[in-house]
PDB file of C-alpha atoms in Angstrom:
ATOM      1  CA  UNK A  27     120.463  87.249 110.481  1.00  0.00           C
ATOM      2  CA  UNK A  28     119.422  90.454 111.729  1.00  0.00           C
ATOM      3  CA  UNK A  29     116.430  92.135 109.918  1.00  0.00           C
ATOM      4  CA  UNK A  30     118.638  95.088 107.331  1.00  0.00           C
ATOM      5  CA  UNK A  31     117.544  98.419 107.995  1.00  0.00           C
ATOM      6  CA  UNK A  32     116.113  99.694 105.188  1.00  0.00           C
ATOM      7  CA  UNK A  33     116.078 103.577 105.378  1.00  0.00           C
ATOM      8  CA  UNK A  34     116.462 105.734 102.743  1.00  0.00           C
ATOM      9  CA  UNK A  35     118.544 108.724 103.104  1.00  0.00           C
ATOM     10  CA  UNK A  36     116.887 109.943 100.095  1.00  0.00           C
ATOM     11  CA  UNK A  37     113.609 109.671 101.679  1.00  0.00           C
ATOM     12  CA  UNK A  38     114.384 111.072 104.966  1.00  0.00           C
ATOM     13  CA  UNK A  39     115.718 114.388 103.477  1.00  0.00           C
ATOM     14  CA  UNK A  40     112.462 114.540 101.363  1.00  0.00           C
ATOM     15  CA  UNK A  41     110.085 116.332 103.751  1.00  0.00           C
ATOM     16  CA  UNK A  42     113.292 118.755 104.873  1.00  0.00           C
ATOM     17  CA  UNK A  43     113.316 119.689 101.260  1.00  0.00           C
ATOM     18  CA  UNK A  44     109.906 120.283 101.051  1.00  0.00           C
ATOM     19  CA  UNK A  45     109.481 122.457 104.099  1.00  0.00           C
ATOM     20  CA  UNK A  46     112.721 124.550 102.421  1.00  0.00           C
ATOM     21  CA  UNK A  47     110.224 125.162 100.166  1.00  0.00           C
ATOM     22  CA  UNK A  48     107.437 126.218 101.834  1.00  0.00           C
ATOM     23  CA  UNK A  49     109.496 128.816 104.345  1.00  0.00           C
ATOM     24  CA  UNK A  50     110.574 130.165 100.910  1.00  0.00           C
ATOM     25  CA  UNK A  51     107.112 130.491  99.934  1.00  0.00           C
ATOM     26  CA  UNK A  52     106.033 132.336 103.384  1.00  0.00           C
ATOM     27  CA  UNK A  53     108.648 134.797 103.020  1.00  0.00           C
ATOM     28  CA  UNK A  54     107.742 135.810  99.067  1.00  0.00           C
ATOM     29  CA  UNK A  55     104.284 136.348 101.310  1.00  0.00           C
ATOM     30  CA  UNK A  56     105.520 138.737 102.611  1.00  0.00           C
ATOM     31  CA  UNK A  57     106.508 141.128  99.714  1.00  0.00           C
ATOM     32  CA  UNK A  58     102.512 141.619  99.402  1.00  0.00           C
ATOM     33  CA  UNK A  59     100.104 143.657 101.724  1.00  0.00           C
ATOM     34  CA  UNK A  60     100.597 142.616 105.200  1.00  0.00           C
ATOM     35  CA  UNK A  61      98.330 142.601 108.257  1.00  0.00           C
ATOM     36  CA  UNK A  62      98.571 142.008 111.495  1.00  0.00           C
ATOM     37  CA  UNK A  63      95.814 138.649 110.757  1.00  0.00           C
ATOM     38  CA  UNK A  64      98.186 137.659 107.799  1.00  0.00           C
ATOM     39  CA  UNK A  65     101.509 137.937 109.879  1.00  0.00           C
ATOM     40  CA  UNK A  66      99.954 135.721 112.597  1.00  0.00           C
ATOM     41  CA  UNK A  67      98.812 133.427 110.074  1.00  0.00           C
ATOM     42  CA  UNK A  68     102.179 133.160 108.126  1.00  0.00           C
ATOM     43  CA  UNK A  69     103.752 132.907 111.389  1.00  0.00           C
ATOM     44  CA  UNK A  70     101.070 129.734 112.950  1.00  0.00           C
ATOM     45  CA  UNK A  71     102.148 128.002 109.237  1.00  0.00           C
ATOM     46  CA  UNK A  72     105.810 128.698 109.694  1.00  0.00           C
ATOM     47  CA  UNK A  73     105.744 126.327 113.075  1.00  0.00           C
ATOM     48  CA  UNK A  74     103.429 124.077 112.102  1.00  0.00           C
ATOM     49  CA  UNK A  75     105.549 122.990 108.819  1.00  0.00           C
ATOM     50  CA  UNK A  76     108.487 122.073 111.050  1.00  0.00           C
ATOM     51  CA  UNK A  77     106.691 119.802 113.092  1.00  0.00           C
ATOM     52  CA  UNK A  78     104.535 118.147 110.379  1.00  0.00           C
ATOM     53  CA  UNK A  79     108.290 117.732 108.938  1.00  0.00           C
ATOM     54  CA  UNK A  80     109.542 115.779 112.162  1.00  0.00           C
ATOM     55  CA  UNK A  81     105.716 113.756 112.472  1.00  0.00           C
ATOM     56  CA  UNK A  82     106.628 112.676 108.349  1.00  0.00           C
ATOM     57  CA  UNK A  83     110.088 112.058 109.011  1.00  0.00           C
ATOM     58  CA  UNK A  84     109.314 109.952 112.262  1.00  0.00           C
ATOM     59  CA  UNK A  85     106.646 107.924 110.410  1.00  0.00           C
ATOM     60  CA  UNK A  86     108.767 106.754 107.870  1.00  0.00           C
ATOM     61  CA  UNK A  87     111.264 105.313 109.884  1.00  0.00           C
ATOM     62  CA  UNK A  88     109.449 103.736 112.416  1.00  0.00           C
ATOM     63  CA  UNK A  89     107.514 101.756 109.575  1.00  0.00           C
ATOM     64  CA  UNK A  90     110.746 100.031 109.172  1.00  0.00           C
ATOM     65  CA  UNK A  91     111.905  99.743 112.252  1.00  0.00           C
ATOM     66  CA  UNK A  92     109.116  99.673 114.496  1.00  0.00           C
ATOM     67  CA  UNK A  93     111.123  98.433 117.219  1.00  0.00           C
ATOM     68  CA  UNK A  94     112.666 101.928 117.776  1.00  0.00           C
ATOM     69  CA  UNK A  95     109.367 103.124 119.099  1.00  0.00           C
ATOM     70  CA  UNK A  96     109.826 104.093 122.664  1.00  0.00           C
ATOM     71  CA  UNK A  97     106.850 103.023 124.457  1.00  0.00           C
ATOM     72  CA  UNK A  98     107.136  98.990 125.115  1.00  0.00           C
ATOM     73  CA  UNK A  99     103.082  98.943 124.831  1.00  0.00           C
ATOM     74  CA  UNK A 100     100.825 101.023 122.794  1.00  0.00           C
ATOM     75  CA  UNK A 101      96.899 101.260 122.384  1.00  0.00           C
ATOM     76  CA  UNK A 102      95.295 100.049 119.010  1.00  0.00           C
ATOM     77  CA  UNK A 103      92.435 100.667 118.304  1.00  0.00           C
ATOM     78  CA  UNK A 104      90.354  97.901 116.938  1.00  0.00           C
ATOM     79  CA  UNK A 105      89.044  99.977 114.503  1.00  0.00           C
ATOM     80  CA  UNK A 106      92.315  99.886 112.516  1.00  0.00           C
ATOM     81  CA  UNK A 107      92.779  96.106 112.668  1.00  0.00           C
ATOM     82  CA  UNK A 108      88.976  95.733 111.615  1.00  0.00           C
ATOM     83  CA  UNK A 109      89.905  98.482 108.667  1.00  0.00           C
ATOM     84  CA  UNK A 110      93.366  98.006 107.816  1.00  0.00           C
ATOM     85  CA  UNK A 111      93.918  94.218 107.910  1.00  0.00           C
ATOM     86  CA  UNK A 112      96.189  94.447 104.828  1.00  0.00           C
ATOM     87  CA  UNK A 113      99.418  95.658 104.028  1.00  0.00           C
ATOM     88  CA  UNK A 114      99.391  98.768 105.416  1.00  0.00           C
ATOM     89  CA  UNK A 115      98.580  97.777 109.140  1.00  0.00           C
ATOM     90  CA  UNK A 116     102.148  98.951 110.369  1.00  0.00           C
ATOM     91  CA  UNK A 117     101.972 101.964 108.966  1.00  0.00           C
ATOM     92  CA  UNK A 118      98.761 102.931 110.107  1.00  0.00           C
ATOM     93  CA  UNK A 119      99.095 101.792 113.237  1.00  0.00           C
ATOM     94  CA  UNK A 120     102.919 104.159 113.851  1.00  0.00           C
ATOM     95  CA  UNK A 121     100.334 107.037 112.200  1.00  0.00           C
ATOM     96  CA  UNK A 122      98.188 106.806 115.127  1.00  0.00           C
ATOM     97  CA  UNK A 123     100.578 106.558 117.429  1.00  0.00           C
ATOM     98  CA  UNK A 124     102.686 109.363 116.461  1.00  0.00           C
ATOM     99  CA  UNK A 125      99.660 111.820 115.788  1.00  0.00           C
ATOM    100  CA  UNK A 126      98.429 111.264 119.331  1.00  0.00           C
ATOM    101  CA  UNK A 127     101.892 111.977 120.577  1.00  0.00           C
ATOM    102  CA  UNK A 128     102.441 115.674 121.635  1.00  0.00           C
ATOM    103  CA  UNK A 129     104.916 118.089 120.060  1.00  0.00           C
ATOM    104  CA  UNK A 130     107.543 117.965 122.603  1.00  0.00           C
ATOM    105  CA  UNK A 131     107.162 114.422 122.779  1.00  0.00           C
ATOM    106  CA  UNK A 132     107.532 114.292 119.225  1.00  0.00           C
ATOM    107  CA  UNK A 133     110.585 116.786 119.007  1.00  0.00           C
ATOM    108  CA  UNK A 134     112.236 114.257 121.617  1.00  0.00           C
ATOM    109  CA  UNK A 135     111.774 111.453 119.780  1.00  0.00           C
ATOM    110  CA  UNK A 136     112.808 113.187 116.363  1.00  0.00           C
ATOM    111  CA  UNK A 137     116.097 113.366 117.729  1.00  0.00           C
ATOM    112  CA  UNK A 138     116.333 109.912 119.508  1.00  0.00           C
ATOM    113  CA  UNK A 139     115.273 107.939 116.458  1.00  0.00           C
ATOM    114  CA  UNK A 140     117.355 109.564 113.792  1.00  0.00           C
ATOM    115  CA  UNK A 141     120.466 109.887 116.627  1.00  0.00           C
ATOM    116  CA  UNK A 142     122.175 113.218 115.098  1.00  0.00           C
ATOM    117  CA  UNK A 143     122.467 116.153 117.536  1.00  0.00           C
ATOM    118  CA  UNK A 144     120.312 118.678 118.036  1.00  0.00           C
ATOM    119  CA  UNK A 145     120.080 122.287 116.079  1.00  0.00           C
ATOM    120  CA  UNK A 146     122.631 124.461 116.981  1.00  0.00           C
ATOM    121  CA  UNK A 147     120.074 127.274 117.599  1.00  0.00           C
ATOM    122  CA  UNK A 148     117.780 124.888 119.429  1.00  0.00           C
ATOM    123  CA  UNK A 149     117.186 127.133 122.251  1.00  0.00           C
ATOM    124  CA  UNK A 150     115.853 129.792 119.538  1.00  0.00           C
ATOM    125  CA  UNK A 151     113.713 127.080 118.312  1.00  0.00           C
ATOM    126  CA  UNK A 152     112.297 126.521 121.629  1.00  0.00           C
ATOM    127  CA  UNK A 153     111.457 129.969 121.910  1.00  0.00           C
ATOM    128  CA  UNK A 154     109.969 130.693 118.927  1.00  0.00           C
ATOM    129  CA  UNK A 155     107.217 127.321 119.664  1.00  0.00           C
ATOM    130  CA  UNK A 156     106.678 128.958 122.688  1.00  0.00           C
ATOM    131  CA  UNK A 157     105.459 132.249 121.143  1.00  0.00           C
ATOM    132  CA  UNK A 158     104.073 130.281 119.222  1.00  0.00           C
ATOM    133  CA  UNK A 159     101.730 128.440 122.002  1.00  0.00           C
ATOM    134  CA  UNK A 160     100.973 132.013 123.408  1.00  0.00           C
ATOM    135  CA  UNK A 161      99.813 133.623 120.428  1.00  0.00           C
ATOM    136  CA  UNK A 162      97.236 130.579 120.156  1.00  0.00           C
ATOM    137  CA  UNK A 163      96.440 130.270 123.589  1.00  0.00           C
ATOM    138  CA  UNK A 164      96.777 133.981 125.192  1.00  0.00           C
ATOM    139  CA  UNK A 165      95.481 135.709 121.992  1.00  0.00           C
ATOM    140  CA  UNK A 166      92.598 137.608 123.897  1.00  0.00           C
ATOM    141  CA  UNK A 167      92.658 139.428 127.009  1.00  0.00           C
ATOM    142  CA  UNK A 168      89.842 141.482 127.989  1.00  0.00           C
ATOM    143  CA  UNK A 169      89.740 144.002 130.619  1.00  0.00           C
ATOM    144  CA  UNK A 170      85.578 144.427 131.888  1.00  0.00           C
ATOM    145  CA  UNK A 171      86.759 147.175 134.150  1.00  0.00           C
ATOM    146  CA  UNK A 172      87.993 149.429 131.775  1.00  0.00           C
ATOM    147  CA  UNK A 173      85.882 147.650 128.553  1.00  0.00           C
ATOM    148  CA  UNK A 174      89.258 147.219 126.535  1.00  0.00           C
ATOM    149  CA  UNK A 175      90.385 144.209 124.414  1.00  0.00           C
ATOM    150  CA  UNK A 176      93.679 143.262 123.568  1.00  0.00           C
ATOM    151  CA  UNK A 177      94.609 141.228 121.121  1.00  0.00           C
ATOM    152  CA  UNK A 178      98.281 139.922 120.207  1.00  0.00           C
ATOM    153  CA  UNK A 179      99.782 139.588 117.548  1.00  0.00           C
ATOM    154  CA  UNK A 180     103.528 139.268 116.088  1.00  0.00           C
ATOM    155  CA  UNK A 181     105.836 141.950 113.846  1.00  0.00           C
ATOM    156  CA  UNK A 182     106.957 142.148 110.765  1.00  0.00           C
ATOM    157  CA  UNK A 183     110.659 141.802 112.131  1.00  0.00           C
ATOM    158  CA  UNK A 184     109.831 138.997 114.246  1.00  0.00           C
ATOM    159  CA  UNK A 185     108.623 136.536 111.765  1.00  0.00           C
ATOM    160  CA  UNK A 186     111.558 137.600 109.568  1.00  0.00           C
ATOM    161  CA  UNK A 187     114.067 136.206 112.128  1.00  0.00           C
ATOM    162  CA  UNK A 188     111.823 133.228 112.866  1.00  0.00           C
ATOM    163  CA  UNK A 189     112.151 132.374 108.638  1.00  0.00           C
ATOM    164  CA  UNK A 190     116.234 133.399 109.391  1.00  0.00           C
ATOM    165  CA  UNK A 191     116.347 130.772 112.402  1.00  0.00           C
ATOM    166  CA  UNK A 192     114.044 127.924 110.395  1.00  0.00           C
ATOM    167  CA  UNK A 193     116.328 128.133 107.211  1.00  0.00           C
ATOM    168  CA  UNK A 194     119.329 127.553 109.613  1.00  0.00           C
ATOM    169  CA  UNK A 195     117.387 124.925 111.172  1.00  0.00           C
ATOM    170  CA  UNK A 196     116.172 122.658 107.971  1.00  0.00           C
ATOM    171  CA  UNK A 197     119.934 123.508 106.656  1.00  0.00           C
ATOM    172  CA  UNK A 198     121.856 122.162 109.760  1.00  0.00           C
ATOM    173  CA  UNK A 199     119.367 119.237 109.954  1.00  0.00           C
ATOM    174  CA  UNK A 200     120.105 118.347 106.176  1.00  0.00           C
ATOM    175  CA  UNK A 201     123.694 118.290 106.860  1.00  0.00           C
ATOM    176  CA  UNK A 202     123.423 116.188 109.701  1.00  0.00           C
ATOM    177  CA  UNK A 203     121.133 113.453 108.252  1.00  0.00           C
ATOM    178  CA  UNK A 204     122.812 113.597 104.890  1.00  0.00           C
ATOM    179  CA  UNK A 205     125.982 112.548 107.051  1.00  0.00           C
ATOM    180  CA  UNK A 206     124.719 109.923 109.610  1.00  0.00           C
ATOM    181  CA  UNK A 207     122.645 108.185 106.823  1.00  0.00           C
ATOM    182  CA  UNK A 208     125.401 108.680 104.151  1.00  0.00           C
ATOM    183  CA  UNK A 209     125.543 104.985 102.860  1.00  0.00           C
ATOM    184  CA  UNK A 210     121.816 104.444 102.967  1.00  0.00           C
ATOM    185  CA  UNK A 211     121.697 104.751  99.498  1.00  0.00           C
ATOM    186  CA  UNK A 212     119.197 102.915  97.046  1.00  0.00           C
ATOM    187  CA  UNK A 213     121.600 100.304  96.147  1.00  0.00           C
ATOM    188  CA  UNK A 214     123.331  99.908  99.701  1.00  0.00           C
ATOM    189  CA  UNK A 215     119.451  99.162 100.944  1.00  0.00           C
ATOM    190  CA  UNK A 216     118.686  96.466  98.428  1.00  0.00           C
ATOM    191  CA  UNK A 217     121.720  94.900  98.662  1.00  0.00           C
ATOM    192  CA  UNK A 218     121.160  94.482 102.375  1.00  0.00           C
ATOM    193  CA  UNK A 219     117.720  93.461 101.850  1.00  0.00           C
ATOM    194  CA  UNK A 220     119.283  90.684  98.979  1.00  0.00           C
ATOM    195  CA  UNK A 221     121.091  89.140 101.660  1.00  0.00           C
ATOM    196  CA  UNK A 222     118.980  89.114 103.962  1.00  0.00           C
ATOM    197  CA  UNK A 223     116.216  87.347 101.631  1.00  0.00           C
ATOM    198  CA  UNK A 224     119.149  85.098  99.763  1.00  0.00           C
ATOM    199  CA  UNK A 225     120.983  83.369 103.007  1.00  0.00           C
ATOM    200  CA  UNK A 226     122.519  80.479 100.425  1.00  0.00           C
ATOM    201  CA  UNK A 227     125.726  81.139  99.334  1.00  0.00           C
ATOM    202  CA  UNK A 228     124.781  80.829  95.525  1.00  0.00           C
ATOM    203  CA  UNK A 229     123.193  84.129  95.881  1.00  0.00           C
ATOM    204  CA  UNK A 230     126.526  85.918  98.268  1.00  0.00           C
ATOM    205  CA  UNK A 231     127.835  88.142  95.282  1.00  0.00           C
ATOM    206  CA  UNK A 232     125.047  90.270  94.640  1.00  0.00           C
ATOM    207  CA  UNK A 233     126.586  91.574  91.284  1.00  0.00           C
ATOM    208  CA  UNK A 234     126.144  87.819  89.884  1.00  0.00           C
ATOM    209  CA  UNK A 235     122.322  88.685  89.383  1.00  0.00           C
ATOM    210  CA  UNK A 236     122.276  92.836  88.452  1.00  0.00           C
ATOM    211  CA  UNK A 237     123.883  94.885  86.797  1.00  0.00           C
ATOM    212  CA  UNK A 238     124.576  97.886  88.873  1.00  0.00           C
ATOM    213  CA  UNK A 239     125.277 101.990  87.955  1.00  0.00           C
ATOM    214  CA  UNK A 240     126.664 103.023  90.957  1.00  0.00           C
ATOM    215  CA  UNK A 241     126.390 106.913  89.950  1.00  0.00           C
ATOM    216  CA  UNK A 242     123.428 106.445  89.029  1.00  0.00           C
ATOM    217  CA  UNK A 243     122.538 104.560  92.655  1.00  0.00           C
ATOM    218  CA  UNK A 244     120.245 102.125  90.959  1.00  0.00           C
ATOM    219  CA  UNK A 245     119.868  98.482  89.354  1.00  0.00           C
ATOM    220  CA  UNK A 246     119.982  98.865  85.185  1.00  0.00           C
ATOM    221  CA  UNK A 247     119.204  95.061  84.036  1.00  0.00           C
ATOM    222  CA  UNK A 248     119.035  91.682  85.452  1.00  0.00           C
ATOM    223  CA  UNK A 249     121.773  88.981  85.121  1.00  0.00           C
ATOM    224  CA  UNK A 250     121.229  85.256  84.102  1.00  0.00           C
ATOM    225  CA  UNK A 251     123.552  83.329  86.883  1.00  0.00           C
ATOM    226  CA  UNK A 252     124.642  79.567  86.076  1.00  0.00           C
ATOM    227  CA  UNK A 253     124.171  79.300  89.760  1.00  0.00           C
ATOM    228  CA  UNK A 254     120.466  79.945  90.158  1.00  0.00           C
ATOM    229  CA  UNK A 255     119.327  76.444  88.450  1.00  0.00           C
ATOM    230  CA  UNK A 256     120.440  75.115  92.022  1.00  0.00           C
ATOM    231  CA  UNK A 257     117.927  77.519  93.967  1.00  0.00           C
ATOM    232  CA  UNK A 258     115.578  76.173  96.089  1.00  0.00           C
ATOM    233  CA  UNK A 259     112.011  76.745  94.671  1.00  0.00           C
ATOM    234  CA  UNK A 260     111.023  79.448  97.416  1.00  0.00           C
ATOM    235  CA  UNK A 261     114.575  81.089  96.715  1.00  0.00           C
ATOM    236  CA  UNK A 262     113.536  80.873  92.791  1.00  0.00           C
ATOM    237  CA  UNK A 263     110.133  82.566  93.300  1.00  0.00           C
ATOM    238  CA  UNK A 264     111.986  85.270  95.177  1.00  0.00           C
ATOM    239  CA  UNK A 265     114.180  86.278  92.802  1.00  0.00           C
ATOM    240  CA  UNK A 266     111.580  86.052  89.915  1.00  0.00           C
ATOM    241  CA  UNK A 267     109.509  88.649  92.178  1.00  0.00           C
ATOM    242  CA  UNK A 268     112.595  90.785  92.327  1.00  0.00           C
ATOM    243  CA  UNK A 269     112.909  90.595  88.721  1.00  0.00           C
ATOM    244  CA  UNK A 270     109.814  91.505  88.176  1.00  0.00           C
ATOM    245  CA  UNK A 271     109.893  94.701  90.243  1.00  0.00           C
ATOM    246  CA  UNK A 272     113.335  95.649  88.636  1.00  0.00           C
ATOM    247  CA  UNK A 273     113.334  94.203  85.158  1.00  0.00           C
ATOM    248  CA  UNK A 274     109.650  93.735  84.271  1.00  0.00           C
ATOM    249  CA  UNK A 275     110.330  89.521  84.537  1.00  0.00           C
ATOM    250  CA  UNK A 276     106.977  87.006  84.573  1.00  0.00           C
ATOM    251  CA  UNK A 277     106.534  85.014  88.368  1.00  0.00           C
ATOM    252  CA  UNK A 278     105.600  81.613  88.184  1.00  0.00           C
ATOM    253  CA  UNK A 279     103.522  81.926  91.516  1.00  0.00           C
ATOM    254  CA  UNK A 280     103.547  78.361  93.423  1.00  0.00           C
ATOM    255  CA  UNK A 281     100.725  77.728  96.279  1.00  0.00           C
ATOM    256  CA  UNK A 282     101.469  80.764  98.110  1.00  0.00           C
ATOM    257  CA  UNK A 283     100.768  78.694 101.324  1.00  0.00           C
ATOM    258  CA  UNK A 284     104.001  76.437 100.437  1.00  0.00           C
ATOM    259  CA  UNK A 285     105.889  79.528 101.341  1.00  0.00           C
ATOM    260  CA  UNK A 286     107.469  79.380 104.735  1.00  0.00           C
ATOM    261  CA  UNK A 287     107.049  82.108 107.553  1.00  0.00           C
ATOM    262  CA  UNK A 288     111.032  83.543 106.704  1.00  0.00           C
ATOM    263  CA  UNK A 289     109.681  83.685 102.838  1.00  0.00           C
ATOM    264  CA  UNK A 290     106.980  85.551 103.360  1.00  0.00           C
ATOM    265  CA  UNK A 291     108.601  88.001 105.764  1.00  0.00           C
ATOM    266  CA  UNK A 292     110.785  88.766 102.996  1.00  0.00           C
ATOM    267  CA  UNK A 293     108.125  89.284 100.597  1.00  0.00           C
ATOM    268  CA  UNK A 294     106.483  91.164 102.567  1.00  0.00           C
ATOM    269  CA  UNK A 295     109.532  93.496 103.236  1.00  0.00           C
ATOM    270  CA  UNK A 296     110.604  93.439  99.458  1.00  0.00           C
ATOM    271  CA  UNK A 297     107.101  94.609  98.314  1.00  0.00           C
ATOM    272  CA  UNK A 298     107.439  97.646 101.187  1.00  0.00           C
ATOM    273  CA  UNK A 299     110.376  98.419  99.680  1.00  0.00           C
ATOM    274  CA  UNK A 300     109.117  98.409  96.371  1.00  0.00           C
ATOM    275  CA  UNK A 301     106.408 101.006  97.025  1.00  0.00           C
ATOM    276  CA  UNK A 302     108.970 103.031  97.858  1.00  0.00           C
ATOM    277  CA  UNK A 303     111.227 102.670  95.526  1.00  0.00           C
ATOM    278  CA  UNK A 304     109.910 101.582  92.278  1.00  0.00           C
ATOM    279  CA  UNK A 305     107.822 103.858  89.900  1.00  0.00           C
ATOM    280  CA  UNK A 306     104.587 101.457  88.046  1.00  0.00           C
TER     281      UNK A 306
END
């Protein structure tokens, strides 16, 4: 069976509703004193939130599916397998990756990964990164003829339509996402996961071993099933270390090493889910 994808839409609209936040917060800013210094400021931290969103949004995903990223090789370091052999190796290796990617590159892939259409006022978008790139780059010109300096700088007016355009942005993305990921909900992902650990029909109805709120989108209690006395012992442990994430259930660890390569995958992908998920 095909390894589930487990993506949260929950989790993929939290750094969109985060950065709604903070472009609320830059234009309360600007009810105070403004300056031309504070304007290009407010307007540098206006861009930059955006595409710290996509970078966030980009290294969640690809920590569960991995395979999605675009280059067939990539360069580790060997620092991070000296410093990070552990259960965060996958992660920090995507962080790497992604942080050495560049903007457009990342912007590219934002779109690729996620596969929703782009922003209907891209093109604005676009534009506004641009100014954004001069104002960093082509801040200071001097003339040594004349013994002037100019410096640049944006308007009040500007960076008000730059919030208007990022608010219609974050808003269209939401609605998009929120739409393609629609049945990744909490219960849809570790029911997926469940089968995909569970491959013996003992374990097919997933409601035999939870009881289930599905308003609620989460697991309330843990079921006794007549079937599970015919689990295997590796299937046993499994759904004791479920238990124990969900319901607070003891583990009667066996040698760890008796656990085949498919059972440890699983572990392995349960406990990523977990942190996640589960609050300790």
């Amino acid at each position: 069976m095909k390894k589930p994808r487990i993506i949260l839409k929950e989790h993929l609209l939290m750094p969109l509703i985060a950065t709604e936040k903070r472009v609320y917060e830059i234009r309360k800013e600007l009810e105070m004193e403004i300056t031309d210094i504070r304007l290009n400021g407010l307007f540098l931290m206006l861009v930059s939130y955006i595409e710290s969103m996509q970078k966030e949004i980009i290294k969640y995903y690809l920590k569960y599916q991995p395979e999605k990223i675009p280059n067939k090789l990539i360069q580790i370091e060997t620092a991070i397998l000296i410093e990070n052999e552990d259960f965060y190796l996958l992660e920090n290796i995507v962080a790497k990756h992604v942080d050495k990617m560049q903007y457009w590159e990342i912007s590219k892939l934002f779109y690729e990964i996620l596969r929703i259409e782009k922003p209907t006022n891209d093109d604005k978008i676009k534009t506004i990164k641009e100014r954004r790139n001069e104002l960093i780059h082509n801040n200071l010109k001097v003339d040594f003829k004349r013994k002037e300096i100019k410096q640049d700088s944006i308007d009040l007016l500007y960076l008000k339509d730059c919030l208007d355009e990022y608010e219609k942005y974050l808003l269209d993305m939401k609605v998009k996402i929120s739409q393609h990921f629609i049945i990744f909900t909490k219960l849809y992902v570790l029911e997926k996961l469940w089968h995909y650990t569970f491959k013996t029909s003992l374990c097919s109805n997933f409601s035999d071993y939870w009881y289930i709120d599905t308003a609620k989108d989460c697991i309330t209690g843990c079921k006794n099933s007549e079937m599970e006395d015919s689990l295997s012992s590796s299937e046993k442990f499994m759904l004791e270390i479920w238990r124990s994430q969900v319901c607070g259930g003891k583990v009667n660890f066996p040698n760890m090493a008796s656990l085949d390569k498919h059972s440890q995958n699983h572990l392995y992908l349960f406990l990523k889910l977990s942190n996640d998920l589960f609050l300790y």
